[in-house]
């Protein structure tokens, strides 16, 4: 796990942001049950993928950690881009918009850093695979 500080940072940040979100959802009396469950589903999707990524990193399962961290990074970028556009164009107070923009920027930056790290760590493995010898053309020896 020492080789993956960016992946661990993304996982830790994800836990911080989305478990806090879970608490905020269920404390918000302005939301009805459907809104609470829908928002809980989104927060849990992050939490589950982060748990899978953490377990894969802990076990040093390179294929699984690449998949899980890649999924977490991609999901983070996709959700925050859509979410922040919606937040910024909605009628929210300025402070709310600033806080969520900062959360989005940090999340996207950590996702990009984790993705770069995955590619860097995976590159030596890809280079170590022996190349297939070229096919011979022409006449065969008799």
Coordinates of C-alpha atoms in Angstrom, one line a residue:
X1 CA 0.0 0.0 0.0
X2 CA 3.0 2.3 0.4
X3 CA 3.2 2.5 -3.4
X4 CA -0.3 3.9 -3.6
X5 CA -0.5 7.2 -1.6
X6 CA -2.8 8.8 -4.1
X7 CA -5.2 5.8 -4.1
X8 CA -5.3 5.8 -0.4
X9 CA -5.9 9.6 -0.3
X10 CA -8.8 9.2 -2.7
X11 CA -10.3 6.4 -0.6
X12 CA -9.9 8.4 2.6
X13 CA -11.3 11.6 1.1
X14 CA -14.3 9.6 -0.3
X15 CA -15.1 8.2 3.1
X16 CA -14.9 11.6 4.6
X17 CA -17.1 13.4 2.1
X18 CA -19.7 10.7 1.5
X19 CA -20.1 9.3 5.1
X20 CA -20.6 13.0 6.2
X21 CA -23.1 13.3 3.4
X22 CA -25.0 10.3 4.8
X23 CA -25.3 12.0 8.2
X24 CA -26.5 15.2 6.6
X25 CA -29.1 13.5 4.5
X26 CA -30.8 11.8 7.5
X27 CA -30.6 15.0 9.6
X28 CA -32.3 17.1 6.9
X29 CA -36.0 17.5 7.9
X30 CA -36.7 19.3 4.6
X31 CA -36.2 16.1 2.6
X32 CA -39.0 13.5 2.2
X33 CA -38.3 9.8 2.5
X34 CA -37.8 9.3 -1.3
X35 CA -35.3 12.1 -1.5
X36 CA -33.4 10.7 1.5
X37 CA -33.2 7.2 0.0
X38 CA -32.2 8.5 -3.4
X39 CA -29.4 10.6 -2.0
X40 CA -28.4 7.8 0.4
X41 CA -28.1 5.5 -2.7
X42 CA -25.6 7.9 -4.3
X43 CA -23.6 8.2 -1.1
X44 CA -23.5 4.4 -0.5
X45 CA -22.4 3.8 -4.1
X46 CA -19.2 5.8 -3.2
X47 CA -18.8 4.1 0.1
X48 CA -19.1 0.6 -1.3
X49 CA -16.6 1.3 -4.1
X50 CA -14.2 2.9 -1.7
X51 CA -14.4 -0.2 0.6
X52 CA -13.7 -2.5 -2.3
X53 CA -10.7 -0.3 -3.3
X54 CA -9.4 -0.3 0.2
X55 CA -9.6 -4.0 0.6
X56 CA -7.9 -4.5 -2.8
X57 CA -5.1 -2.1 -1.9
X58 CA -4.7 -3.8 1.5
X59 CA -4.5 -7.3 -0.1
X60 CA -2.1 -5.9 -2.8
X61 CA -4.3 -7.4 -5.5
X62 CA -3.0 -5.3 -8.4
X63 CA -5.8 -6.2 -10.9
X64 CA -8.6 -5.7 -8.4
X65 CA -7.1 -2.5 -7.0
X66 CA -6.6 -1.1 -10.5
X67 CA -10.2 -1.8 -11.3
X68 CA -11.6 -0.6 -8.0
X69 CA -9.5 2.6 -7.8
X70 CA -10.1 3.3 -11.4
X71 CA -13.9 2.9 -10.9
X72 CA -13.8 5.2 -7.8
X73 CA -11.8 7.8 -9.7
X74 CA -14.1 7.7 -12.7
X75 CA -17.2 7.7 -10.6
X76 CA -15.9 10.7 -8.6
X77 CA -15.2 12.8 -11.7
X78 CA -18.5 11.9 -13.4
X79 CA -20.6 12.6 -10.3
X80 CA -18.9 15.8 -9.3
X81 CA -19.0 17.3 -12.8
X82 CA -22.7 16.7 -13.1
X83 CA -23.4 17.6 -9.4
X84 CA -21.4 20.8 -9.4
X85 CA -23.0 22.1 -12.7
X86 CA -26.4 21.4 -11.1
X87 CA -25.4 23.1 -7.8
X88 CA -23.9 26.1 -9.5
X89 CA -26.9 26.7 -11.8
X90 CA -29.5 26.2 -9.0
X91 CA -30.7 28.8 -6.5
X92 CA -28.3 28.0 -3.7
X93 CA -26.5 30.5 -1.4
X94 CA -23.0 31.5 -2.4
X95 CA -21.4 29.7 0.5
X96 CA -23.1 26.5 -0.4
X97 CA -21.8 26.8 -4.0
X98 CA -18.2 27.6 -2.8
X99 CA -18.1 24.7 -0.4
X100 CA -19.4 22.2 -3.1
X101 CA -17.0 23.6 -5.7
X102 CA -14.1 23.1 -3.3
X103 CA -15.3 19.5 -2.6
X104 CA -15.5 18.9 -6.3
X105 CA -12.1 20.3 -7.1
X106 CA -10.4 18.3 -4.4
X107 CA -12.3 15.1 -5.4
X108 CA -11.4 15.5 -9.1
X109 CA -7.8 16.3 -8.3
X110 CA -7.4 13.3 -6.1
X111 CA -9.1 11.1 -8.7
X112 CA -6.7 12.4 -11.4
X113 CA -3.7 11.8 -9.1
X114 CA -4.9 8.3 -8.3
X115 CA -5.4 7.5 -12.0
X116 CA -1.9 8.7 -12.8
X117 CA -0.5 6.7 -10.0
X118 CA -2.3 3.5 -11.3
X119 CA -0.9 4.0 -14.7
X120 CA 2.6 4.6 -13.3
X121 CA 2.5 1.5 -11.0
X122 CA 1.0 -0.7 -13.7
X123 CA 3.5 0.4 -16.4
X124 CA 6.4 -1.7 -15.2
X125 CA 4.2 -4.8 -15.1
X126 CA 3.2 -4.2 -18.7
X127 CA 6.8 -3.6 -19.7
X128 CA 7.9 -6.9 -18.0
X129 CA 5.6 -9.0 -20.2
X130 CA 7.7 -10.6 -22.9
X131 CA 6.7 -9.6 -26.4
X132 CA 5.4 -12.3 -28.8
X133 CA 8.1 -13.1 -31.3
X134 CA 7.2 -11.9 -34.8
X135 CA 5.8 -14.4 -37.3
X136 CA 8.3 -15.6 -39.8
X137 CA 7.5 -15.0 -43.4
X138 CA 8.9 -16.5 -46.5
X139 CA 10.0 -20.1 -47.1
X140 CA 10.5 -22.6 -44.3
X141 CA 13.8 -24.5 -44.1
X142 CA 13.8 -28.1 -45.4

